[in-house]
Amino acid sequence: MASILFTGAGRNVVLSSALKDSNDDQFGGVRKNGLSLKKGVPFTDRNMQGLTITNVATSSRPAAVIPEPSLPTETVKNHNKLVAWTSVRQERWEGELLVHGEIPVWLRGTYLRNGPGLWNIGDDYHFRHLFDGYATLVRLHFNNGRVTAAHRQIKSEAYKAAMKNKKLCYREFSESPPKPNNFLSYVGELANLFSGASLTDNANTGVVRLGDGRIICLTETVKGSIQIDPDTLETIGRFQYSDSLGGLIHSAHPVVTESELLTILPDLVNPGYRVVRMAAGTNERRVIGRVSCRGGPAPGWVHSFPVTEHYIVVPEMPLRYCAQNLLRAEPTPLYKFQWRPESKAFMHVMCKSTGNIVASVEVPLYVTFHFINAYEEEDEEGRVTAIIADCCEHNADTSILDKLRLHNLRSFSPQDVLPDARVGRFRIPLDGSPTGGLESALDPDQHGRGMDMCSINPSFLGKNYRYAYACGARRPCNFPNTLTKIDLVEKTAKNWHEEGAVPSEPFFVARPGATEEDDGVVISMISDKNGEGYTVLLDGSTFEEIARAQFPYGLPYGLHGCWVPKTRLED
Ligand SMILES: CC(=O)/C=C/C=C(C)/C=C/C1=C(C)CCCC1(C)C
Ligand SMILES: CC(/C=C/C=O)=C\C=C\C=O
Ligand SMILES: [Fe+2]
């Protein structure tokens, strides 16, 4: 085992790198024939981009051993370049991060982030779209003002098959294995699609902590629900639903509380949506209710959905699944979807306890991936008159999907090509009115007309709330490049920005005992323009930076995270 000593302000950080072939890793191994790391180089130097490492451990003792690890040649080109859209494959990496500023001592626990961090299969196959990449977990563990980090690939069947066979083996978001060349194999392929056998289980979108403590990584295919160990980031295995509900696809973002998981299963055969509940401690989903589509011919894409205290809102977006596109091997402009404005847009409201639909209204056309939150609006007598549901809304323009192609993201032109987005606020009346409203909750210029990747204080889930955190824009840009705190009452935003950097979803963690909604910190991981990576902590209230912790190499962009509080047992 070799170690790299990194010295920084008042603390020694040792990255011990096992530069042997690892027995527990059937795919990896350190790549050879690359650059050598200079002895004694502090880790703020740009020296470890794009590493493929099998095993790294940390140590807090001062180390004298200075290794010369080999880096892959391709890492050279990442120097001085944003690494957000570059594959960084880590079969396993762990290390303590150098902290600047002060991490509050009350912040004790683990932030896990999932996302597509590997967009190639060897040298020959390169994915096209951000959402295609193989799932990559990053872990930040906060304890007593210190941060340790880890980084590891999820071993889905899709990932293992790709690494073993050196080719794409399952249907990913935008890509499918090559088309069969004769009728018989085409029929087989059809059967594989409808049985789900050819769909990916690459759980690259989110990670949730169930009420019973199990950690599940998710994508939009039901089979892509994978349990991981939050301490080691090891893949435990597929999360098996014990019910017989079937279903091939579900929302990438279930709503998870201490007692249950709620999710939506779109029904492509008989267009509609099944809303299901899985109680904590079980693997069994039970149907709460079903709602049929009002437009057609297929359900709208449900990447996420909002809930209030008593209701589940089922969005029916005019960006709909498309059976023909699902069958195609080659990508279409909207991938597996189709924009059907003539089919209109709807919002359905289902009662959580009965499954009854209490409202189903037509709303203006919209495009969203992420709902922020929802709540019940009451009159003076306390009667619920409407549901307010907020989302990151892309002005009913599907072009954002194309902008998330890797080619576009990697084009570092100063052109302002990120389409405008806003906080879209739906008002869904519960008085039987046939239509609902959709307006901007604040002037989108407050957040640079960019808006996505949101979080709230989880204690305000489903309740009247004031603050949302998200990624916004400092123009010109081709991707959201700020962190923004939205005040929905004052209709203002506070913005954090560092030139050339791409921040990931700001994640709010409340201070234990807090009484104010914004009393806590916001965590984000940043890929900066120099090819480096760090995590930043902002004060949830002032939105000022309070600390940053530097990674020894740049991180690929990641999507969504969750918080695993430190348990008493760990004290
Ligand atoms: C990363 C992200 O936000 C979304 C990922 C979505 C995926 C992987 C969707 C995959 C699908 C298939 C492989 C076939 C069926 C349709 C669909 C759910 C889009
Ligand atoms: C990263 C993203 C949209 C950015 C646009 O402004 C959407 C991610 C969706 C999946 O989680
Ligand atoms: Fe998402």
Coordinates of C-alpha atoms and ligand atoms in Angstrom, one line a residue:
M1 CA 0.0 0.0 0.0
A2 CA 1.3 3.4 -0.9
S3 CA 0.3 6.7 0.6
I4 CA 0.1 10.3 -0.5
L5 CA 0.7 12.9 2.1
F6 CA -1.3 16.1 1.6
T7 CA -0.6 18.9 4.0
G8 CA -2.9 21.7 4.5
A9 CA -3.8 24.4 7.0
G10 CA -3.2 22.8 10.3
R11 CA -4.0 19.2 9.3
N12 CA -2.3 16.3 7.6
V13 CA -4.4 14.3 5.2
V14 CA -3.2 11.0 4.0
L15 CA -4.6 9.3 1.0
S16 CA -3.4 5.8 1.1
S17 CA -3.8 4.2 -2.2
A18 CA -3.7 0.5 -2.7
L19 CA -1.8 0.4 -6.0
K20 CA -2.1 -3.4 -6.3
D21 CA -4.7 -5.3 -8.2
S22 CA -7.6 -5.6 -5.9
N23 CA -9.1 -9.0 -5.3
D24 CA -12.6 -7.7 -4.5
D25 CA -12.8 -5.8 -7.7
Q26 CA -13.5 -7.8 -10.8
F27 CA -13.6 -4.9 -13.2
G28 CA -11.1 -2.3 -12.2
G29 CA -7.4 -2.1 -11.3
V30 CA -5.3 0.9 -11.5
R31 CA -4.6 2.0 -15.0
K32 CA -1.0 2.2 -16.0
N33 CA 1.2 4.2 -18.3
G34 CA 0.1 7.6 -17.2
L35 CA 1.4 10.6 -15.4
S36 CA 3.3 10.4 -12.1
L37 CA 2.2 12.5 -9.2
K38 CA 5.0 14.8 -8.0
K39 CA 6.3 14.1 -4.5
G40 CA 4.9 16.3 -1.8
V41 CA 2.4 18.1 -4.1
P42 CA -0.4 19.6 -2.0
F43 CA -3.7 18.3 -3.1
T44 CA -5.0 21.7 -4.2
D45 CA -2.7 21.1 -7.2
R46 CA -4.4 19.8 -10.2
N47 CA -3.0 16.4 -10.2
M48 CA -5.5 13.6 -9.8
Q49 CA -8.2 14.1 -12.5
G50 CA -10.0 11.1 -13.8
L51 CA -8.3 8.6 -11.7
T52 CA -9.4 5.0 -11.8
I53 CA -8.5 3.6 -8.4
T54 CA -9.6 0.4 -6.8
N55 CA -9.0 0.9 -3.1
V56 CA -8.0 3.9 -1.1
A57 CA -8.0 4.2 2.7
T58 CA -7.5 7.2 4.9
S59 CA -5.3 7.7 7.9
S60 CA -4.9 10.6 10.3
R61 CA -1.4 9.8 11.3
P62 CA 1.4 11.8 9.7
A63 CA 2.8 9.8 6.8
A64 CA 6.2 9.9 5.4
V65 CA 5.7 7.6 2.4
I66 CA 5.2 9.5 -0.8
P67 CA 4.0 7.4 -3.6
E68 CA 4.2 7.9 -7.3
P69 CA 0.8 6.5 -8.5
S70 CA 0.3 6.1 -12.1
L71 CA -2.5 8.1 -13.6
P72 CA -4.2 7.3 -16.9
T73 CA -3.0 9.3 -19.8
E74 CA -6.5 10.7 -20.5
T75 CA -6.4 12.5 -17.2
V76 CA -3.9 15.0 -18.7
K77 CA -6.6 16.6 -20.8
N78 CA -8.7 17.3 -17.7
H79 CA -6.2 19.6 -16.2
N80 CA -7.6 23.1 -16.0
K81 CA -10.9 21.9 -17.3
L82 CA -14.3 21.6 -15.7
V83 CA -14.5 17.9 -14.7
A84 CA -18.3 17.8 -14.2
W85 CA -19.0 16.0 -17.5
T86 CA -16.0 13.8 -17.4
S87 CA -16.1 10.1 -16.3
V88 CA -14.4 9.5 -13.0
R89 CA -14.5 5.8 -12.3
Q90 CA -13.9 4.8 -8.7
E91 CA -14.3 1.3 -7.7
R92 CA -13.6 2.5 -4.2
W93 CA -12.1 5.7 -2.9
E94 CA -12.0 7.2 0.6
G95 CA -10.2 10.0 2.2
E96 CA -10.3 12.9 4.6
L97 CA -10.9 16.3 3.1
L98 CA -9.1 19.4 3.9
V99 CA -11.5 21.9 5.4
H100 CA -11.3 25.7 5.0
G101 CA -13.7 27.6 7.3
E102 CA -15.7 25.9 10.0
I103 CA -18.0 23.0 9.8
P104 CA -20.7 23.3 12.5
V105 CA -20.1 20.6 15.2
W106 CA -23.8 19.9 15.3
L107 CA -23.6 18.6 11.7
R108 CA -23.1 14.9 12.4
G109 CA -24.1 12.4 9.9
T110 CA -23.7 11.4 6.3
Y111 CA -24.7 13.0 3.1
L112 CA -25.0 10.6 0.2
R113 CA -25.2 11.7 -3.4
N114 CA -26.0 9.6 -6.4
G115 CA -25.7 10.5 -10.1
P116 CA -24.4 9.3 -13.5
G117 CA -20.6 9.7 -13.1
L118 CA -19.3 7.3 -15.8
W119 CA -20.3 7.9 -19.4
N120 CA -18.2 5.5 -21.3
I121 CA -17.6 1.8 -21.6
G122 CA -13.9 1.4 -22.0
D123 CA -12.5 3.5 -24.9
D124 CA -15.0 2.5 -27.5
Y125 CA -18.4 3.3 -26.2
H126 CA -19.4 6.8 -25.2
F127 CA -22.8 7.7 -23.9
R128 CA -24.7 10.6 -25.4
H129 CA -26.8 12.0 -22.6
L130 CA -26.2 13.1 -19.0
F131 CA -28.9 10.7 -17.8
D132 CA -27.2 7.6 -19.4
G133 CA -24.1 7.5 -17.2
Y134 CA -23.5 4.6 -14.7
A135 CA -24.5 5.3 -11.2
T136 CA -21.8 6.9 -9.0
L137 CA -22.1 7.4 -5.3
V138 CA -20.3 10.1 -3.3
R139 CA -20.4 10.1 0.5
L140 CA -19.5 12.9 2.9
H141 CA -19.3 12.0 6.5
F142 CA -19.4 15.0 8.9
N143 CA -18.2 14.5 12.5
N144 CA -16.8 17.0 15.0
G145 CA -16.0 19.6 12.3
R146 CA -14.2 17.1 10.1
V147 CA -15.2 15.6 6.8
T148 CA -14.3 12.3 5.2
A149 CA -15.4 11.4 1.7
A150 CA -15.9 8.3 -0.4
H151 CA -16.7 7.6 -4.0
R152 CA -17.8 4.4 -5.5
Q153 CA -19.6 2.9 -8.5
I154 CA -22.9 1.1 -8.0
K155 CA -22.7 -2.5 -9.2
S156 CA -25.9 -2.7 -11.1
E157 CA -26.5 -5.6 -13.5
A158 CA -26.3 -3.1 -16.3
Y159 CA -22.9 -1.8 -15.1
K160 CA -21.4 -5.2 -14.5
A161 CA -22.6 -6.5 -17.9
A162 CA -21.1 -3.4 -19.6
M163 CA -17.8 -3.7 -17.9
K164 CA -17.6 -7.5 -18.5
N165 CA -18.7 -7.5 -22.1
K166 CA -17.3 -4.1 -23.0
K167 CA -20.5 -3.1 -24.6
L168 CA -23.9 -1.7 -23.8
C169 CA -26.2 -4.5 -22.7
Y170 CA -29.3 -2.8 -21.4
R171 CA -31.6 0.1 -22.5
E172 CA -30.5 3.2 -20.8
F173 CA -32.2 6.6 -20.8
S174 CA -31.3 7.6 -24.3
E175 CA -29.4 4.5 -25.6
S176 CA -30.3 1.0 -26.4
P177 CA -28.1 -2.0 -27.5
P178 CA -28.0 -2.3 -31.3
K179 CA -31.2 -3.3 -33.1
P180 CA -31.7 -7.0 -33.9
N181 CA -31.3 -7.7 -37.6
N182 CA -34.0 -10.2 -38.2
F183 CA -37.6 -10.6 -37.5
L184 CA -37.3 -13.4 -35.0
S185 CA -34.8 -11.5 -32.8
Y186 CA -37.0 -8.4 -33.2
V187 CA -39.9 -10.2 -31.7
G188 CA -37.6 -11.5 -28.9
E189 CA -36.5 -7.9 -28.3
L190 CA -40.1 -6.8 -28.1
A191 CA -40.8 -9.5 -25.5
N192 CA -37.7 -8.4 -23.5
L193 CA -38.9 -4.8 -23.5
F194 CA -42.3 -5.6 -22.3
S195 CA -41.1 -8.1 -19.7
G196 CA -38.6 -5.5 -18.6
A197 CA -35.6 -7.8 -19.2
S198 CA -33.9 -5.4 -21.5
L199 CA -34.4 -2.3 -19.3
T200 CA -31.6 -0.9 -17.3
D201 CA -31.3 -1.2 -13.6
N202 CA -28.6 1.5 -13.5
A203 CA -29.8 3.3 -10.4
N204 CA -28.3 6.6 -11.2
T205 CA -30.8 9.2 -10.2
G206 CA -31.4 9.4 -6.5
V207 CA -30.8 7.9 -3.1
V208 CA -33.3 7.7 -0.3
R209 CA -33.2 6.6 3.3
L210 CA -36.3 4.5 4.1
G211 CA -37.9 5.0 7.6
D212 CA -36.3 1.7 8.7
G213 CA -32.8 2.9 7.8
R214 CA -32.3 1.0 4.6
I215 CA -30.7 3.1 1.8
I216 CA -32.0 2.6 -1.7
C217 CA -30.7 4.0 -4.9
L218 CA -33.2 4.6 -7.7
T219 CA -33.8 5.3 -11.3
E220 CA -37.1 5.3 -13.3
T221 CA -37.1 1.5 -13.9
V222 CA -38.6 -0.5 -11.0
K223 CA -35.8 -3.1 -11.3
G224 CA -33.3 -0.2 -10.8
S225 CA -34.0 0.0 -7.1
I226 CA -30.7 -1.0 -5.4
Q227 CA -29.8 -1.2 -1.8
I228 CA -26.4 0.0 -0.7
D229 CA -24.4 0.2 2.5
P230 CA -24.1 3.9 3.5
D231 CA -20.9 3.3 5.4
T232 CA -18.9 1.5 2.7
L233 CA -21.0 2.4 -0.4
E234 CA -21.0 -1.2 -1.2
T235 CA -23.8 -2.5 -3.4
I236 CA -25.9 -4.9 -1.3
G237 CA -28.2 -6.0 -4.1
R238 CA -31.5 -5.4 -5.8
F239 CA -34.3 -4.2 -3.6
Q240 CA -37.0 -6.8 -4.2
Y241 CA -40.6 -5.6 -3.9
S242 CA -42.4 -8.5 -2.3
D243 CA -45.9 -7.6 -3.8
S244 CA -47.2 -8.7 -7.1
L245 CA -47.9 -5.2 -8.5
G246 CA -45.3 -5.6 -11.2
G247 CA -44.9 -2.4 -13.2
L248 CA -41.8 -1.6 -15.2
I249 CA -41.4 2.1 -14.4
H250 CA -42.0 4.4 -11.5
S251 CA -41.2 8.0 -10.4
A252 CA -37.5 8.5 -9.9
H253 CA -38.4 10.5 -6.8
P254 CA -40.6 8.7 -4.3
V255 CA -41.8 10.7 -1.3
V256 CA -40.2 9.1 1.7
T257 CA -41.0 9.8 5.4
E258 CA -40.2 7.9 8.6
S259 CA -43.4 5.9 8.2
E260 CA -43.7 5.2 4.5
L261 CA -42.7 5.5 0.9
L262 CA -45.2 6.9 -1.7
T263 CA -44.6 6.5 -5.4
I264 CA -46.4 6.6 -8.7
L265 CA -46.3 3.8 -11.3
P266 CA -47.4 5.0 -14.8
D267 CA -49.5 2.5 -16.7
L268 CA -48.5 2.5 -20.3
V269 CA -51.0 -0.2 -21.4
N270 CA -54.2 1.4 -20.0
P271 CA -53.0 5.0 -19.8
G272 CA -53.1 6.2 -16.2
Y273 CA -51.2 6.1 -12.9
R274 CA -51.2 3.8 -9.9
V275 CA -50.3 5.5 -6.6
V276 CA -48.8 3.2 -4.1
R277 CA -47.6 3.2 -0.5
M278 CA -44.9 1.0 1.0
A279 CA -44.8 1.0 4.8
A280 CA -41.4 1.4 6.5
G281 CA -39.9 -1.9 7.4
T282 CA -41.7 -3.7 4.6
N283 CA -41.0 -4.4 0.9
E284 CA -44.6 -4.5 0.0
R285 CA -46.2 -1.7 -2.1
R286 CA -50.0 -1.4 -1.8
V287 CA -52.2 0.5 -4.2
I288 CA -53.8 3.6 -2.7
G289 CA -55.6 4.5 -5.8
R290 CA -55.5 4.8 -9.6
V291 CA -56.2 7.7 -11.9
S292 CA -56.8 7.5 -15.7
C293 CA -55.2 9.9 -18.0
R294 CA -57.4 12.6 -19.4
G295 CA -55.2 13.2 -22.4
G296 CA -53.5 10.6 -24.4
P297 CA -52.3 8.3 -25.9
A298 CA -49.9 7.6 -23.0
P299 CA -49.2 8.9 -19.5
G300 CA -47.1 11.9 -19.1
W301 CA -43.5 11.5 -17.7
V302 CA -43.6 11.5 -13.9
H303 CA -40.0 12.1 -12.8
S304 CA -41.3 13.4 -9.5
F305 CA -44.6 14.4 -7.9
P306 CA -45.7 16.5 -4.8
V307 CA -47.7 15.7 -1.8
T308 CA -49.5 17.7 0.9
E309 CA -50.5 16.5 4.3
H310 CA -53.6 14.8 3.1
Y311 CA -53.3 14.6 -0.7
I312 CA -51.0 13.2 -3.4
V313 CA -50.8 15.3 -6.6
V314 CA -50.5 13.3 -9.8
P315 CA -49.2 15.4 -12.6
E316 CA -50.2 14.6 -16.2
M317 CA -47.6 16.4 -18.3
P318 CA -48.0 16.8 -22.1
L319 CA -44.5 15.3 -22.4
R320 CA -45.7 11.8 -22.6
Y321 CA -44.2 8.3 -22.9
C322 CA -44.1 7.1 -26.5
A323 CA -44.5 3.4 -27.3
Q324 CA -42.8 3.8 -30.7
N325 CA -39.8 5.6 -29.2
L326 CA -39.5 3.0 -26.4
L327 CA -39.0 0.4 -29.1
R328 CA -36.5 2.3 -31.2
A329 CA -32.8 1.5 -30.7
E330 CA -31.7 4.9 -32.0
P331 CA -32.5 8.0 -30.0
T332 CA -35.2 10.4 -31.0
P333 CA -35.2 14.1 -30.3
L334 CA -37.2 13.5 -27.1
Y335 CA -35.8 10.1 -26.4
K336 CA -38.5 7.8 -25.0
F337 CA -41.0 10.7 -24.9
Q338 CA -43.1 12.8 -27.2
W339 CA -44.4 16.4 -26.8
R340 CA -48.2 16.2 -27.2
P341 CA -49.6 19.7 -26.6
E342 CA -52.9 18.7 -28.2
S343 CA -53.3 16.2 -25.4
K344 CA -53.3 19.1 -22.9
A345 CA -51.9 19.1 -19.3
F346 CA -53.7 18.1 -16.1
M347 CA -53.2 17.9 -12.4
H348 CA -55.1 15.2 -10.4
V349 CA -55.4 15.3 -6.6
M350 CA -55.8 12.0 -4.8
C351 CA -56.8 11.6 -1.1
K352 CA -54.0 9.8 0.7
S353 CA -56.4 7.8 2.9
T354 CA -59.1 6.8 0.5
G355 CA -57.5 6.9 -2.9
N356 CA -60.4 9.0 -4.2
I357 CA -59.7 11.7 -6.7
V358 CA -60.9 15.0 -5.2
A359 CA -59.8 17.3 -8.1
S360 CA -58.8 16.8 -11.7
V361 CA -58.2 20.1 -13.5
E362 CA -56.7 21.2 -16.8
V363 CA -53.7 23.4 -16.4
P364 CA -51.5 25.4 -18.8
L365 CA -48.9 23.3 -20.6
Y366 CA -45.8 22.7 -18.5
V367 CA -42.5 20.9 -18.5
T368 CA -40.9 19.9 -15.2
F369 CA -38.6 17.2 -13.8
H370 CA -38.8 18.3 -10.2
F371 CA -41.7 19.3 -7.9
I372 CA -40.4 21.4 -5.0
N373 CA -43.2 21.1 -2.5
A374 CA -47.0 21.4 -2.2
Y375 CA -49.4 22.4 0.5
E376 CA -53.1 22.9 1.3
E377 CA -54.5 26.4 1.0
E378 CA -57.2 27.1 3.6
D379 CA -59.9 29.7 4.0
E380 CA -60.6 31.6 7.3
E381 CA -62.7 28.7 8.6
G382 CA -59.9 26.3 8.0
R383 CA -61.5 24.6 5.0
V384 CA -59.1 23.4 2.3
T385 CA -59.9 25.4 -0.8
A386 CA -57.0 24.6 -3.1
I387 CA -53.7 22.8 -3.4
I388 CA -50.6 24.9 -4.1
A389 CA -47.9 22.9 -5.9
D390 CA -44.5 24.4 -6.9
C391 CA -42.1 23.0 -9.4
C392 CA -38.9 23.9 -11.4
E393 CA -40.8 24.7 -14.6
H394 CA -39.1 25.0 -18.0
N395 CA -41.6 27.3 -19.6
A396 CA -43.4 24.4 -21.3
D397 CA -40.3 24.0 -23.5
T398 CA -38.8 20.5 -23.9
S399 CA -35.4 21.8 -25.3
I400 CA -33.8 21.4 -21.8
L401 CA -33.7 17.7 -22.5
D402 CA -31.5 18.2 -25.5
K403 CA -29.3 20.7 -23.6
L404 CA -28.5 17.9 -21.2
R405 CA -26.7 16.0 -24.0
L406 CA -23.1 15.6 -23.1
H407 CA -21.9 17.2 -26.3
N408 CA -23.8 20.4 -25.4
L409 CA -22.7 20.3 -21.8
R410 CA -19.0 19.9 -22.8
S411 CA -19.2 22.8 -25.2
F412 CA -17.5 25.6 -23.3
S413 CA -18.7 28.5 -25.4
P414 CA -19.6 31.7 -23.6
Q415 CA -23.0 31.5 -25.4
D416 CA -26.1 31.8 -23.2
V417 CA -27.8 28.6 -24.3
L418 CA -29.5 27.5 -21.0
P419 CA -33.3 27.7 -21.6
D420 CA -35.2 29.9 -19.1
A421 CA -36.9 28.2 -16.2
R422 CA -38.9 29.4 -13.2
V423 CA -40.6 28.4 -10.0
G424 CA -43.9 27.4 -11.5
R425 CA -46.7 27.6 -8.9
F426 CA -49.9 25.6 -9.6
R427 CA -53.1 26.5 -7.9
I428 CA -55.5 23.5 -8.0
P429 CA -58.9 24.5 -6.8
L430 CA -60.9 21.9 -4.8
D431 CA -64.3 23.4 -5.5
G432 CA -65.0 21.4 -8.7
S433 CA -63.6 24.1 -11.1
P434 CA -62.4 22.5 -14.3
T435 CA -59.2 24.5 -14.6
G436 CA -56.2 25.3 -12.4
G437 CA -53.6 28.1 -12.7
L438 CA -49.9 28.1 -13.2
E439 CA -47.8 31.2 -12.6
S440 CA -44.3 32.2 -11.7
A441 CA -43.9 32.3 -7.9
L442 CA -41.3 35.0 -8.2
D443 CA -39.6 37.0 -11.0
P444 CA -37.3 34.4 -12.6
D445 CA -34.7 37.2 -13.0
Q446 CA -34.1 36.8 -9.2
H447 CA -32.4 33.5 -10.0
G448 CA -31.0 34.2 -13.4
R449 CA -33.9 32.4 -15.2
G450 CA -32.3 29.1 -14.4
M451 CA -34.1 26.8 -11.9
D452 CA -33.7 23.1 -11.2
M453 CA -32.4 20.6 -8.7
C454 CA -34.3 21.7 -5.6
S455 CA -34.6 20.9 -1.9
I456 CA -36.5 22.2 1.1
N457 CA -36.4 21.8 4.8
P458 CA -37.9 18.2 5.0
S459 CA -39.9 19.2 8.1
F460 CA -42.0 21.4 5.7
L461 CA -42.8 18.5 3.3
G462 CA -46.5 19.0 2.3
K463 CA -46.9 22.1 4.5
N464 CA -47.0 25.8 3.8
Y465 CA -43.4 26.7 3.5
R466 CA -41.3 29.7 2.7
Y467 CA -37.8 28.7 1.4
A468 CA -36.6 26.6 -1.5
Y469 CA -33.0 25.9 -2.4
A470 CA -32.1 25.1 -6.0
C471 CA -29.5 25.7 -8.8
G472 CA -30.0 28.9 -10.6
A473 CA -28.1 30.7 -13.4
R474 CA -25.5 33.4 -13.8
R475 CA -25.7 34.2 -17.5
P476 CA -24.3 33.5 -19.9
C477 CA -24.2 29.8 -19.2
N478 CA -25.1 26.4 -20.7
F479 CA -26.1 24.8 -17.4
P480 CA -27.3 26.0 -14.0
N481 CA -24.2 27.4 -12.3
T482 CA -25.4 29.1 -9.1
L483 CA -26.9 28.0 -5.8
T484 CA -30.0 30.0 -5.0
K485 CA -32.1 30.4 -1.9
I486 CA -35.7 31.4 -2.9
D487 CA -37.9 33.3 -0.5
L488 CA -41.4 32.6 -1.7
V489 CA -42.9 35.1 0.7
E490 CA -40.6 38.1 -0.1
K491 CA -40.3 36.8 -3.7
T492 CA -36.6 37.3 -3.7
A493 CA -33.5 35.1 -4.1
K494 CA -30.0 35.0 -2.6
N495 CA -27.4 33.6 -5.0
W496 CA -24.0 31.9 -4.5
H497 CA -21.8 31.7 -7.5
E498 CA -18.2 30.9 -8.3
E499 CA -17.0 31.7 -11.9
G500 CA -16.7 28.6 -14.0
A501 CA -18.0 26.2 -11.3
V502 CA -20.9 23.7 -11.6
P503 CA -22.6 23.1 -8.3
S504 CA -24.8 20.1 -7.6
E505 CA -28.2 20.2 -6.0
P506 CA -28.1 22.2 -2.8
F507 CA -29.2 19.9 0.0
F508 CA -30.7 21.4 3.2
V509 CA -29.9 19.9 6.6
A510 CA -31.7 21.4 9.6
R511 CA -29.9 22.2 12.8
P512 CA -31.1 19.9 15.6
G513 CA -33.6 21.9 17.7
A514 CA -34.1 24.6 15.1
T515 CA -37.3 26.5 15.2
E516 CA -36.8 28.6 12.0
E517 CA -37.4 27.0 8.6
D518 CA -34.0 28.1 7.3
D519 CA -31.9 27.3 10.4
G520 CA -29.4 24.8 9.1
V521 CA -26.8 24.4 6.4
V522 CA -26.9 23.8 2.7
I523 CA -24.5 21.2 1.2
S524 CA -23.5 21.1 -2.4
M525 CA -20.6 19.5 -4.3
I526 CA -18.8 21.7 -6.8
S527 CA -16.9 20.8 -9.9
D528 CA -14.8 23.8 -10.6
K529 CA -13.2 25.2 -13.8
N530 CA -9.7 24.1 -12.8
G531 CA -10.7 20.4 -12.8
E532 CA -10.9 20.3 -9.0
G533 CA -13.8 19.4 -6.7
Y534 CA -14.9 20.5 -3.3
T535 CA -18.0 20.5 -1.2
V536 CA -19.4 23.8 0.0
L537 CA -21.4 24.5 3.1
L538 CA -23.7 27.6 3.1
D539 CA -25.5 29.0 6.0
G540 CA -29.2 28.1 5.4
S541 CA -30.3 31.5 6.6
T542 CA -27.8 34.1 5.3
F543 CA -26.7 31.9 2.4
E544 CA -23.1 32.9 3.1
E545 CA -20.4 30.3 2.6
I546 CA -19.2 28.9 6.0
A547 CA -16.9 26.2 4.9
R548 CA -15.5 24.3 2.0
A549 CA -13.7 20.9 1.9
Q550 CA -11.4 20.1 -1.0
F551 CA -11.4 16.8 -2.8
P552 CA -8.1 15.6 -4.1
Y553 CA -9.6 15.3 -7.6
G554 CA -12.5 16.8 -9.5
L555 CA -15.9 15.2 -9.2
P556 CA -18.3 14.4 -12.0
Y557 CA -21.7 16.0 -11.8
G558 CA -24.2 14.2 -9.5
L559 CA -27.9 14.5 -9.2
H560 CA -29.7 13.9 -5.9
G561 CA -28.8 13.1 -2.3
C562 CA -30.1 12.2 1.1
W563 CA -29.1 12.7 4.7
V564 CA -28.3 9.8 7.1
P565 CA -28.2 11.3 10.6
K566 CA -25.6 10.0 13.0
T567 CA -27.2 7.5 15.4
R568 CA -26.7 7.5 19.1
L569 CA -24.8 4.3 18.9
E570 CA -22.1 6.0 16.9
D571 CA -21.4 8.6 19.6
Ligands
LIG1 C1 -31.1 10.2 -14.5 C2 -32.5 10.6 -14.7 O1 -32.8 11.6 -14.2 C3 -33.4 9.8 -15.4 C4 -33.2 8.5 -15.8 C5 -34.2 7.8 -16.5 C6 -34.1 6.6 -17.0 C7 -32.9 5.8 -16.9 C8 -35.2 6.1 -17.8 C9 -35.2 5.0 -18.4 C10 -36.3 4.5 -19.2 C11 -36.1 3.3 -19.9 C12 -34.7 2.6 -19.9 C13 -37.1 2.7 -20.8 C14 -38.5 3.0 -20.3 C15 -38.6 4.4 -20.3 C16 -37.7 5.1 -19.3 C17 -38.3 5.1 -17.9 C18 -37.6 6.5 -19.8
LIG2 C1 -29.9 18.6 -14.2 C2 -31.3 18.8 -14.6 C3 -31.8 20.0 -15.2 C4 -31.1 21.2 -15.3 C5 -31.7 22.3 -15.9 O1 -31.7 23.4 -15.7 C6 -32.3 17.9 -14.4 C7 -32.0 16.6 -13.8 C8 -33.0 15.8 -13.8 C9 -32.9 14.5 -13.1 O2 -32.8 14.3 -12.0
FE3 FE -34.4 14.1 -10.5

